[in-house]
Amino acid sequence: RTTEERLVGSIFKGRVRNLQDDLKAAFVDIGFEKNAFLHYWDIVPNQFDSGVEIVERENQGRRPQRPKITQKDIPRLYSPGSDIIVQVTKGPIGTKGPRVTTNLVLPGRFLVLLPNSDQSGISRKIENIEERKRLKKILRELHIPDGMGVIMRTAGEGQQLRYFVRDLAFLIEEWNSVQEKIKKQPMATCVFQE
């Protein structure tokens, strides 16, 4: 059972096997018997769900925006045979392979690092208005690398800046080690486990 449980949240270096336009999905080999299922909308950089409030960061406006990927671009960007880094969102069920996304998340204690998103936000579960203001100020003080974002978790409520700084440093280090593994490891292997 444990191996199955640890699958969700794991990041794999995969290879696109085929695209099914009618399903709007790609099938990705991540080393399992069944190819993983990657829906087109899980490739398009996604907006936050309603549980997270977006926080604008000062230096966001100056850097060039990444070109927006739409579903029409996917067959060109991820043709069969191309490498792709995916994270499991749902384990395999019955005859179906695992469900994956390219919107990666690395969870820390107080922050969640979004290595492929330049948006940041705060969990809406933190309801106190003063506390939200304080946390937004902290979020804007964090040195988040270009092209990355973070979400402040509910556990961050009442925490001091230094704890967020430490958490961010840990997460960036973790992401760097994931990138090293991506470079070194063969195709269809796991590069990160929660």
Short mmCIF file of N, CA and C in Angstrom, two decimals:
data_model
loop_
_atom_site.label_atom_id
_atom_site.label_comp_id
_atom_site.label_asym_id
_atom_site.label_seq_id
_atom_site.Cartn_x
_atom_site.Cartn_y
_atom_site.Cartn_z
N ARG A 1 0.82 -1.21 0.00
CA ARG A 1 0.00 0.00 0.00
C ARG A 1 0.86 1.27 0.00
N THR A 2 1.93 1.27 0.77
CA THR A 2 2.70 2.51 0.94
C THR A 2 3.22 3.05 -0.39
N THR A 3 3.69 2.16 -1.27
CA THR A 3 4.24 2.64 -2.54
C THR A 3 3.18 3.40 -3.32
N GLU A 4 1.97 2.90 -3.28
CA GLU A 4 0.87 3.53 -4.00
C GLU A 4 0.53 4.90 -3.41
N GLU A 5 0.52 4.96 -2.08
CA GLU A 5 0.17 6.21 -1.39
C GLU A 5 1.16 7.32 -1.74
N ARG A 6 2.45 6.95 -1.85
CA ARG A 6 3.47 7.97 -2.05
C ARG A 6 3.55 8.44 -3.49
N LEU A 7 2.73 7.86 -4.35
CA LEU A 7 2.77 8.22 -5.75
C LEU A 7 2.23 9.63 -5.98
N VAL A 8 1.13 9.97 -5.33
CA VAL A 8 0.55 11.30 -5.51
C VAL A 8 1.52 12.34 -4.97
N GLY A 9 1.80 13.35 -5.79
CA GLY A 9 2.76 14.38 -5.39
C GLY A 9 4.16 14.10 -5.92
N SER A 10 4.40 12.88 -6.39
CA SER A 10 5.71 12.56 -6.95
C SER A 10 5.87 13.19 -8.32
N ILE A 11 7.11 13.60 -8.61
CA ILE A 11 7.41 14.24 -9.90
C ILE A 11 8.24 13.26 -10.73
N PHE A 12 7.87 13.14 -12.00
CA PHE A 12 8.53 12.20 -12.90
C PHE A 12 9.06 12.91 -14.14
N LYS A 13 10.15 12.35 -14.64
CA LYS A 13 10.68 12.75 -15.93
C LYS A 13 10.00 11.79 -16.91
N GLY A 14 9.11 12.31 -17.72
CA GLY A 14 8.33 11.45 -18.60
C GLY A 14 8.58 11.74 -20.06
N ARG A 15 7.97 10.91 -20.89
CA ARG A 15 8.07 11.13 -22.33
C ARG A 15 6.67 11.00 -22.92
N VAL A 16 6.31 11.98 -23.75
CA VAL A 16 4.99 11.95 -24.39
C VAL A 16 4.97 10.77 -25.36
N ARG A 17 4.00 9.85 -25.17
CA ARG A 17 3.88 8.70 -26.06
C ARG A 17 2.95 9.02 -27.23
N ASN A 18 1.78 9.55 -26.90
CA ASN A 18 0.87 9.96 -27.96
C ASN A 18 -0.12 11.01 -27.46
N LEU A 19 -0.70 11.74 -28.41
CA LEU A 19 -1.69 12.77 -28.09
C LEU A 19 -3.02 12.30 -28.66
N GLN A 20 -4.07 12.48 -27.90
CA GLN A 20 -5.41 12.18 -28.42
C GLN A 20 -6.22 13.45 -28.42
N ASP A 21 -6.32 14.03 -29.60
CA ASP A 21 -6.97 15.33 -29.72
C ASP A 21 -8.44 15.29 -29.31
N ASP A 22 -9.12 14.18 -29.65
CA ASP A 22 -10.54 14.07 -29.27
C ASP A 22 -10.72 14.07 -27.76
N LEU A 23 -9.76 13.49 -27.03
CA LEU A 23 -9.82 13.49 -25.56
C LEU A 23 -9.17 14.74 -24.97
N LYS A 24 -8.48 15.52 -25.83
CA LYS A 24 -7.68 16.66 -25.37
C LYS A 24 -6.72 16.19 -24.28
N ALA A 25 -5.98 15.12 -24.59
CA ALA A 25 -5.09 14.54 -23.60
C ALA A 25 -3.83 13.99 -24.24
N ALA A 26 -2.77 13.98 -23.42
CA ALA A 26 -1.52 13.34 -23.82
C ALA A 26 -1.34 12.13 -22.93
N PHE A 27 -0.72 11.09 -23.48
CA PHE A 27 -0.37 9.93 -22.67
C PHE A 27 1.14 9.94 -22.50
N VAL A 28 1.56 9.88 -21.24
CA VAL A 28 2.97 10.09 -20.90
C VAL A 28 3.53 8.83 -20.23
N ASP A 29 4.67 8.37 -20.74
CA ASP A 29 5.35 7.22 -20.15
C ASP A 29 6.16 7.71 -18.95
N ILE A 30 5.78 7.26 -17.74
CA ILE A 30 6.57 7.62 -16.55
C ILE A 30 7.11 6.35 -15.88
N GLY A 31 7.15 5.27 -16.65
CA GLY A 31 7.75 4.04 -16.13
C GLY A 31 6.78 3.06 -15.52
N PHE A 32 5.49 3.28 -15.71
CA PHE A 32 4.49 2.34 -15.20
C PHE A 32 3.96 1.49 -16.34
N GLU A 33 3.24 0.45 -15.97
CA GLU A 33 2.63 -0.43 -16.97
C GLU A 33 1.70 0.40 -17.87
N LYS A 34 0.90 1.24 -17.24
CA LYS A 34 -0.02 2.11 -17.99
C LYS A 34 0.57 3.51 -18.09
N ASN A 35 0.44 4.11 -19.26
CA ASN A 35 0.89 5.48 -19.42
C ASN A 35 0.05 6.42 -18.57
N ALA A 36 0.68 7.50 -18.11
CA ALA A 36 -0.04 8.50 -17.32
C ALA A 36 -0.91 9.34 -18.25
N PHE A 37 -2.02 9.83 -17.71
CA PHE A 37 -2.99 10.62 -18.45
C PHE A 37 -2.78 12.09 -18.11
N LEU A 38 -2.50 12.89 -19.14
CA LEU A 38 -2.25 14.32 -18.94
C LEU A 38 -3.25 15.11 -19.77
N HIS A 39 -4.23 15.69 -19.09
CA HIS A 39 -5.24 16.48 -19.80
C HIS A 39 -4.62 17.78 -20.28
N TYR A 40 -5.04 18.27 -21.46
CA TYR A 40 -4.48 19.53 -21.98
C TYR A 40 -4.59 20.66 -20.97
N TRP A 41 -5.71 20.71 -20.22
CA TRP A 41 -5.85 21.86 -19.29
C TRP A 41 -4.90 21.72 -18.09
N ASP A 42 -4.29 20.53 -17.92
CA ASP A 42 -3.27 20.38 -16.89
C ASP A 42 -1.87 20.69 -17.42
N ILE A 43 -1.80 21.08 -18.71
CA ILE A 43 -0.52 21.53 -19.28
C ILE A 43 -0.52 23.05 -19.32
N VAL A 44 -1.67 23.62 -19.67
CA VAL A 44 -1.78 25.07 -19.74
C VAL A 44 -1.55 25.61 -18.33
N PRO A 45 -0.64 26.59 -18.16
CA PRO A 45 -0.41 27.13 -16.80
C PRO A 45 -1.73 27.57 -16.18
N ASN A 46 -2.04 27.02 -15.01
CA ASN A 46 -3.39 27.27 -14.50
C ASN A 46 -3.44 28.41 -13.51
N GLN A 47 -4.61 29.01 -13.44
CA GLN A 47 -4.88 30.06 -12.47
C GLN A 47 -5.15 29.38 -11.13
N PHE A 48 -5.01 30.13 -10.05
CA PHE A 48 -5.30 29.57 -8.73
C PHE A 48 -6.77 29.24 -8.61
N ASP A 49 -7.07 28.24 -7.79
CA ASP A 49 -8.49 27.98 -7.52
C ASP A 49 -8.99 29.01 -6.50
N SER A 50 -10.25 28.91 -6.18
CA SER A 50 -10.88 29.93 -5.33
C SER A 50 -10.31 29.94 -3.91
N GLY A 51 -9.55 28.90 -3.53
CA GLY A 51 -9.01 28.83 -2.18
C GLY A 51 -7.78 29.70 -1.95
N VAL A 52 -7.30 30.33 -3.04
CA VAL A 52 -6.08 31.14 -2.91
C VAL A 52 -6.31 32.53 -3.49
N GLU A 53 -5.91 33.55 -2.72
CA GLU A 53 -5.99 34.93 -3.22
C GLU A 53 -4.64 35.31 -3.81
N ILE A 54 -4.66 35.83 -5.04
CA ILE A 54 -3.43 36.24 -5.71
C ILE A 54 -2.87 37.49 -5.04
N VAL A 55 -1.56 37.52 -4.83
CA VAL A 55 -0.89 38.69 -4.27
C VAL A 55 0.10 39.17 -5.32
N GLU A 56 -0.07 40.43 -5.76
CA GLU A 56 0.87 41.00 -6.74
C GLU A 56 2.18 41.30 -6.03
N ARG A 57 3.28 40.95 -6.67
CA ARG A 57 4.60 41.28 -6.13
C ARG A 57 5.19 42.43 -6.93
N GLU A 58 5.93 43.28 -6.23
CA GLU A 58 6.47 44.49 -6.86
C GLU A 58 7.20 44.25 -8.18
N ASN A 59 8.18 43.33 -8.15
CA ASN A 59 9.02 43.16 -9.34
C ASN A 59 8.36 42.38 -10.46
N GLN A 60 7.08 42.05 -10.28
CA GLN A 60 6.42 41.23 -11.30
C GLN A 60 6.20 41.97 -12.60
N GLY A 61 5.89 43.24 -12.51
CA GLY A 61 5.55 43.99 -13.71
C GLY A 61 6.69 44.18 -14.68
N ARG A 62 7.92 44.23 -14.16
CA ARG A 62 9.07 44.58 -15.01
C ARG A 62 9.53 43.46 -15.91
N ARG A 63 9.47 42.24 -15.46
CA ARG A 63 10.06 41.19 -16.28
C ARG A 63 9.08 40.75 -17.38
N PRO A 64 9.63 40.29 -18.48
CA PRO A 64 8.74 39.91 -19.57
C PRO A 64 7.84 38.75 -19.17
N GLN A 65 6.61 38.85 -19.53
CA GLN A 65 5.66 37.78 -19.21
C GLN A 65 5.96 36.57 -20.10
N ARG A 66 5.78 35.39 -19.53
CA ARG A 66 5.92 34.19 -20.35
C ARG A 66 4.80 34.19 -21.36
N PRO A 67 5.10 33.72 -22.58
CA PRO A 67 3.99 33.64 -23.54
C PRO A 67 2.94 32.67 -23.00
N LYS A 68 1.69 33.04 -23.14
CA LYS A 68 0.61 32.19 -22.64
C LYS A 68 0.45 30.98 -23.56
N ILE A 69 0.46 29.81 -22.96
CA ILE A 69 0.25 28.58 -23.73
C ILE A 69 -1.25 28.31 -23.77
N THR A 70 -1.77 28.03 -24.94
CA THR A 70 -3.18 27.64 -25.02
C THR A 70 -3.24 26.18 -25.48
N GLN A 71 -4.42 25.60 -25.40
CA GLN A 71 -4.57 24.19 -25.78
C GLN A 71 -4.16 23.94 -27.23
N LYS A 72 -4.30 24.97 -28.07
CA LYS A 72 -3.93 24.81 -29.49
C LYS A 72 -2.43 24.60 -29.67
N ASP A 73 -1.62 25.15 -28.74
CA ASP A 73 -0.16 25.05 -28.86
C ASP A 73 0.39 23.68 -28.45
N ILE A 74 -0.40 22.91 -27.72
CA ILE A 74 0.12 21.69 -27.10
C ILE A 74 0.68 20.66 -28.09
N PRO A 75 -0.06 20.33 -29.18
CA PRO A 75 0.52 19.34 -30.11
C PRO A 75 1.88 19.78 -30.67
N ARG A 76 2.09 21.08 -30.82
CA ARG A 76 3.36 21.58 -31.33
C ARG A 76 4.45 21.54 -30.25
N LEU A 77 4.08 21.92 -29.02
CA LEU A 77 5.06 21.99 -27.93
C LEU A 77 5.42 20.62 -27.35
N TYR A 78 4.45 19.72 -27.33
CA TYR A 78 4.66 18.41 -26.71
C TYR A 78 4.31 17.30 -27.68
N SER A 79 5.07 17.23 -28.76
CA SER A 79 4.79 16.19 -29.75
C SER A 79 5.24 14.84 -29.19
N PRO A 80 4.69 13.74 -29.72
CA PRO A 80 5.11 12.42 -29.24
C PRO A 80 6.63 12.27 -29.31
N GLY A 81 7.20 11.70 -28.25
CA GLY A 81 8.65 11.54 -28.19
C GLY A 81 9.34 12.64 -27.40
N SER A 82 8.62 13.74 -27.11
CA SER A 82 9.27 14.83 -26.38
C SER A 82 9.23 14.55 -24.87
N ASP A 83 10.26 15.06 -24.19
CA ASP A 83 10.35 14.89 -22.74
C ASP A 83 9.44 15.90 -22.05
N ILE A 84 8.93 15.50 -20.90
CA ILE A 84 8.02 16.37 -20.16
C ILE A 84 8.14 16.04 -18.68
N ILE A 85 8.12 17.06 -17.83
CA ILE A 85 8.20 16.84 -16.38
C ILE A 85 6.79 16.97 -15.82
N VAL A 86 6.33 15.93 -15.14
CA VAL A 86 4.95 15.90 -14.65
C VAL A 86 4.89 15.49 -13.18
N GLN A 87 3.80 15.88 -12.54
CA GLN A 87 3.57 15.51 -11.14
C GLN A 87 2.25 14.75 -11.06
N VAL A 88 2.26 13.67 -10.29
CA VAL A 88 1.06 12.83 -10.17
C VAL A 88 0.03 13.52 -9.27
N THR A 89 -1.19 13.65 -9.78
CA THR A 89 -2.27 14.25 -8.97
C THR A 89 -3.25 13.18 -8.50
N LYS A 90 -3.27 12.03 -9.18
CA LYS A 90 -4.18 10.95 -8.83
C LYS A 90 -3.53 9.63 -9.19
N GLY A 91 -3.54 8.69 -8.26
CA GLY A 91 -2.92 7.40 -8.53
C GLY A 91 -3.69 6.61 -9.57
N PRO A 92 -3.10 5.49 -10.06
CA PRO A 92 -3.80 4.67 -11.05
C PRO A 92 -5.03 4.01 -10.42
N ILE A 93 -6.10 3.93 -11.20
CA ILE A 93 -7.32 3.28 -10.72
C ILE A 93 -7.74 2.23 -11.75
N GLY A 94 -7.88 1.00 -11.31
CA GLY A 94 -8.31 -0.07 -12.23
C GLY A 94 -7.40 -0.16 -13.43
N THR A 95 -7.98 0.04 -14.60
CA THR A 95 -7.20 -0.07 -15.84
C THR A 95 -6.57 1.25 -16.24
N LYS A 96 -6.89 2.31 -15.52
CA LYS A 96 -6.39 3.64 -15.90
C LYS A 96 -5.04 3.92 -15.25
N GLY A 97 -4.16 4.58 -16.00
CA GLY A 97 -2.87 4.99 -15.46
C GLY A 97 -3.05 6.19 -14.55
N PRO A 98 -1.97 6.63 -13.90
CA PRO A 98 -2.06 7.81 -13.02
C PRO A 98 -2.39 9.08 -13.79
N ARG A 99 -3.01 10.03 -13.10
CA ARG A 99 -3.34 11.33 -13.67
C ARG A 99 -2.21 12.29 -13.31
N VAL A 100 -1.72 13.08 -14.28
CA VAL A 100 -0.59 13.97 -14.01
C VAL A 100 -0.85 15.39 -14.49
N THR A 101 0.01 16.32 -14.05
CA THR A 101 -0.08 17.73 -14.43
C THR A 101 1.35 18.26 -14.63
N THR A 102 1.49 19.34 -15.38
CA THR A 102 2.80 20.01 -15.48
C THR A 102 2.85 21.21 -14.54
N ASN A 103 1.75 21.50 -13.86
CA ASN A 103 1.72 22.59 -12.87
C ASN A 103 2.27 22.05 -11.56
N LEU A 104 3.59 22.07 -11.43
CA LEU A 104 4.25 21.42 -10.31
C LEU A 104 4.11 22.22 -9.02
N VAL A 105 4.05 21.51 -7.89
CA VAL A 105 4.02 22.15 -6.57
C VAL A 105 4.95 21.38 -5.63
N LEU A 106 5.76 22.13 -4.88
CA LEU A 106 6.60 21.52 -3.85
C LEU A 106 6.13 22.05 -2.51
N PRO A 107 5.52 21.22 -1.68
CA PRO A 107 4.99 21.71 -0.41
C PRO A 107 6.05 21.81 0.66
N GLY A 108 6.07 22.95 1.34
CA GLY A 108 6.94 23.13 2.51
C GLY A 108 6.06 23.23 3.74
N ARG A 109 6.64 23.71 4.82
CA ARG A 109 5.86 23.79 6.05
C ARG A 109 4.88 24.97 6.03
N PHE A 110 5.37 26.13 5.60
CA PHE A 110 4.53 27.34 5.61
C PHE A 110 4.23 27.83 4.20
N LEU A 111 5.02 27.36 3.23
CA LEU A 111 4.87 27.80 1.85
C LEU A 111 4.73 26.59 0.93
N VAL A 112 4.14 26.82 -0.22
CA VAL A 112 4.16 25.84 -1.30
C VAL A 112 4.89 26.54 -2.44
N LEU A 113 5.94 25.91 -2.96
CA LEU A 113 6.69 26.50 -4.07
C LEU A 113 6.08 26.06 -5.39
N LEU A 114 5.88 27.05 -6.29
CA LEU A 114 5.35 26.77 -7.62
C LEU A 114 6.47 27.07 -8.62
N PRO A 115 7.29 26.06 -8.94
CA PRO A 115 8.47 26.33 -9.77
C PRO A 115 8.14 26.78 -11.20
N ASN A 116 6.93 26.47 -11.68
CA ASN A 116 6.58 26.83 -13.07
C ASN A 116 5.54 27.94 -13.16
N SER A 117 5.35 28.69 -12.09
CA SER A 117 4.29 29.70 -12.11
C SER A 117 4.86 30.99 -11.53
N ASP A 118 4.55 32.13 -12.15
CA ASP A 118 5.08 33.35 -11.52
C ASP A 118 4.02 34.05 -10.68
N GLN A 119 2.97 33.33 -10.34
CA GLN A 119 1.95 33.91 -9.46
C GLN A 119 2.20 33.49 -8.02
N SER A 120 1.84 34.37 -7.10
CA SER A 120 1.91 34.03 -5.69
C SER A 120 0.58 34.36 -5.03
N GLY A 121 0.34 33.73 -3.89
CA GLY A 121 -0.93 33.99 -3.22
C GLY A 121 -0.93 33.52 -1.78
N ILE A 122 -2.08 33.76 -1.13
CA ILE A 122 -2.28 33.40 0.27
C ILE A 122 -3.55 32.57 0.39
N SER A 123 -3.46 31.53 1.20
CA SER A 123 -4.63 30.68 1.43
C SER A 123 -5.77 31.52 2.00
N ARG A 124 -6.96 31.34 1.44
CA ARG A 124 -8.13 32.09 1.92
C ARG A 124 -8.64 31.57 3.26
N LYS A 125 -8.09 30.44 3.70
CA LYS A 125 -8.51 29.90 5.01
C LYS A 125 -8.01 30.80 6.14
N ILE A 126 -7.01 31.65 5.85
CA ILE A 126 -6.56 32.63 6.84
C ILE A 126 -7.54 33.79 6.72
N GLU A 127 -8.40 33.94 7.71
CA GLU A 127 -9.53 34.87 7.55
C GLU A 127 -9.31 36.25 8.14
N ASN A 128 -8.46 36.35 9.16
CA ASN A 128 -8.23 37.64 9.84
C ASN A 128 -7.62 38.66 8.87
N ILE A 129 -8.31 39.77 8.67
CA ILE A 129 -7.90 40.78 7.68
C ILE A 129 -6.53 41.38 8.01
N GLU A 130 -6.30 41.70 9.29
CA GLU A 130 -5.00 42.26 9.70
C GLU A 130 -3.87 41.27 9.42
N GLU A 131 -4.13 40.02 9.76
CA GLU A 131 -3.12 38.97 9.55
C GLU A 131 -2.83 38.80 8.06
N ARG A 132 -3.86 38.88 7.25
CA ARG A 132 -3.66 38.75 5.78
C ARG A 132 -2.79 39.89 5.27
N LYS A 133 -3.04 41.10 5.79
CA LYS A 133 -2.23 42.27 5.39
C LYS A 133 -0.77 42.04 5.77
N ARG A 134 -0.56 41.56 7.00
CA ARG A 134 0.80 41.32 7.49
C ARG A 134 1.50 40.27 6.61
N LEU A 135 0.77 39.20 6.28
CA LEU A 135 1.36 38.13 5.48
C LEU A 135 1.65 38.59 4.04
N LYS A 136 0.79 39.45 3.51
CA LYS A 136 1.04 39.98 2.15
C LYS A 136 2.33 40.79 2.13
N LYS A 137 2.54 41.55 3.20
CA LYS A 137 3.76 42.35 3.32
C LYS A 137 4.98 41.41 3.35
N ILE A 138 4.89 40.34 4.14
CA ILE A 138 5.97 39.36 4.22
C ILE A 138 6.21 38.73 2.84
N LEU A 139 5.13 38.35 2.19
CA LEU A 139 5.24 37.71 0.87
C LEU A 139 5.99 38.60 -0.11
N ARG A 140 5.71 39.89 -0.05
CA ARG A 140 6.38 40.84 -0.96
C ARG A 140 7.85 41.04 -0.61
N GLU A 141 8.22 40.71 0.64
CA GLU A 141 9.62 40.84 1.06
C GLU A 141 10.45 39.62 0.71
N LEU A 142 9.81 38.50 0.41
CA LEU A 142 10.55 37.27 0.10
C LEU A 142 11.25 37.40 -1.25
N HIS A 143 12.46 36.86 -1.33
CA HIS A 143 13.21 36.88 -2.60
C HIS A 143 12.89 35.61 -3.37
N ILE A 144 11.78 35.66 -4.09
CA ILE A 144 11.33 34.50 -4.86
C ILE A 144 11.99 34.57 -6.23
N PRO A 145 12.67 33.50 -6.67
CA PRO A 145 13.34 33.54 -7.97
C PRO A 145 12.38 33.87 -9.11
N ASP A 146 12.90 34.54 -10.13
CA ASP A 146 12.09 34.88 -11.30
C ASP A 146 11.44 33.63 -11.87
N GLY A 147 10.21 33.79 -12.30
CA GLY A 147 9.51 32.68 -12.95
C GLY A 147 8.93 31.68 -11.97
N MET A 148 9.08 31.93 -10.66
CA MET A 148 8.50 31.04 -9.65
C MET A 148 7.50 31.80 -8.80
N GLY A 149 6.68 31.05 -8.10
CA GLY A 149 5.72 31.66 -7.20
C GLY A 149 5.61 30.83 -5.93
N VAL A 150 4.88 31.37 -4.95
CA VAL A 150 4.62 30.62 -3.72
C VAL A 150 3.17 30.83 -3.30
N ILE A 151 2.69 29.89 -2.52
CA ILE A 151 1.39 30.07 -1.85
C ILE A 151 1.69 29.98 -0.36
N MET A 152 1.19 30.95 0.39
CA MET A 152 1.33 30.90 1.85
C MET A 152 0.24 29.99 2.39
N ARG A 153 0.68 28.98 3.14
CA ARG A 153 -0.25 28.00 3.68
C ARG A 153 -0.88 28.51 4.98
N THR A 154 -1.98 27.87 5.36
CA THR A 154 -2.68 28.21 6.60
C THR A 154 -1.74 28.12 7.80
N ALA A 155 -0.79 27.18 7.76
CA ALA A 155 0.17 27.01 8.86
C ALA A 155 1.03 28.25 9.07
N GLY A 156 1.08 29.14 8.06
CA GLY A 156 1.89 30.34 8.16
C GLY A 156 1.28 31.42 9.03
N GLU A 157 0.03 31.23 9.40
CA GLU A 157 -0.66 32.23 10.22
C GLU A 157 0.12 32.47 11.50
N GLY A 158 0.42 33.76 11.79
CA GLY A 158 1.11 34.11 13.03
C GLY A 158 2.62 33.90 13.01
N GLN A 159 3.16 33.40 11.89
CA GLN A 159 4.60 33.12 11.82
C GLN A 159 5.40 34.36 11.43
N GLN A 160 6.65 34.40 11.87
CA GLN A 160 7.52 35.54 11.56
C GLN A 160 8.19 35.35 10.20
N LEU A 161 8.65 36.48 9.65
CA LEU A 161 9.31 36.50 8.35
C LEU A 161 10.39 35.43 8.23
N ARG A 162 11.22 35.28 9.27
CA ARG A 162 12.38 34.38 9.15
C ARG A 162 11.97 32.93 8.88
N TYR A 163 10.80 32.53 9.36
CA TYR A 163 10.35 31.16 9.10
C TYR A 163 9.99 30.96 7.63
N PHE A 164 9.42 32.01 7.03
CA PHE A 164 9.10 31.93 5.60
C PHE A 164 10.37 31.94 4.76
N VAL A 165 11.35 32.76 5.19
CA VAL A 165 12.63 32.85 4.49
C VAL A 165 13.31 31.47 4.50
N ARG A 166 13.31 30.84 5.67
CA ARG A 166 13.92 29.53 5.83
C ARG A 166 13.20 28.47 4.97
N ASP A 167 11.89 28.51 5.01
CA ASP A 167 11.09 27.55 4.25
C ASP A 167 11.35 27.72 2.75
N LEU A 168 11.39 28.97 2.30
CA LEU A 168 11.62 29.25 0.88
C LEU A 168 13.00 28.74 0.47
N ALA A 169 14.01 29.00 1.30
CA ALA A 169 15.37 28.54 0.99
C ALA A 169 15.41 27.02 0.87
N PHE A 170 14.73 26.35 1.79
CA PHE A 170 14.67 24.89 1.77
C PHE A 170 14.00 24.40 0.48
N LEU A 171 12.89 25.03 0.12
CA LEU A 171 12.14 24.60 -1.08
C LEU A 171 12.93 24.84 -2.36
N ILE A 172 13.65 25.96 -2.42
CA ILE A 172 14.46 26.26 -3.61
C ILE A 172 15.59 25.24 -3.73
N GLU A 173 16.18 24.90 -2.59
CA GLU A 173 17.23 23.88 -2.57
C GLU A 173 16.67 22.55 -3.07
N GLU A 174 15.48 22.22 -2.59
CA GLU A 174 14.83 20.98 -2.99
C GLU A 174 14.56 20.98 -4.50
N TRP A 175 14.10 22.12 -5.02
CA TRP A 175 13.81 22.23 -6.45
C TRP A 175 15.10 22.11 -7.27
N ASN A 176 16.20 22.71 -6.77
CA ASN A 176 17.48 22.58 -7.47
C ASN A 176 17.93 21.12 -7.54
N SER A 177 17.69 20.38 -6.45
CA SER A 177 18.09 18.96 -6.47
C SER A 177 17.18 18.17 -7.42
N VAL A 178 15.91 18.56 -7.53
CA VAL A 178 15.02 17.92 -8.51
C VAL A 178 15.55 18.18 -9.92
N GLN A 179 15.97 19.41 -10.19
CA GLN A 179 16.48 19.74 -11.52
C GLN A 179 17.76 18.98 -11.85
N GLU A 180 18.60 18.77 -10.84
CA GLU A 180 19.81 17.97 -11.04
C GLU A 180 19.43 16.54 -11.45
N LYS A 181 18.44 15.98 -10.74
CA LYS A 181 17.99 14.62 -11.05
C LYS A 181 17.40 14.55 -12.45
N ILE A 182 16.67 15.61 -12.84
CA ILE A 182 16.08 15.64 -14.17
C ILE A 182 17.20 15.54 -15.22
N LYS A 183 18.29 16.26 -14.98
CA LYS A 183 19.42 16.23 -15.91
C LYS A 183 20.08 14.86 -15.96
N LYS A 184 20.27 14.24 -14.78
CA LYS A 184 21.08 13.02 -14.70
C LYS A 184 20.30 11.73 -14.94
N GLN A 185 19.08 11.68 -14.46
CA GLN A 185 18.36 10.40 -14.46
C GLN A 185 17.81 10.06 -15.84
N PRO A 186 17.66 8.74 -16.08
CA PRO A 186 17.08 8.33 -17.36
C PRO A 186 15.59 8.65 -17.44
N MET A 187 15.07 8.48 -18.63
CA MET A 187 13.65 8.70 -18.89
C MET A 187 12.77 7.83 -18.02
N ALA A 188 11.57 8.29 -17.78
CA ALA A 188 10.54 7.52 -17.06
C ALA A 188 11.02 7.11 -15.66
N THR A 189 11.60 8.08 -14.95
CA THR A 189 12.00 7.82 -13.57
C THR A 189 11.47 8.93 -12.65
N CYS A 190 11.37 8.59 -11.37
CA CYS A 190 10.88 9.54 -10.37
C CYS A 190 12.02 10.47 -9.95
N VAL A 191 11.78 11.77 -9.97
CA VAL A 191 12.81 12.74 -9.58
C VAL A 191 12.48 13.44 -8.26
N PHE A 192 11.29 13.18 -7.72
CA PHE A 192 10.91 13.78 -6.44
C PHE A 192 9.78 12.99 -5.81
N GLN A 193 9.90 12.72 -4.50
CA GLN A 193 8.82 12.10 -3.77
C GLN A 193 8.53 12.92 -2.54
N GLU A 194 7.24 13.13 -2.26
CA GLU A 194 6.89 13.92 -1.08
C GLU A 194 7.27 13.15 0.17
#
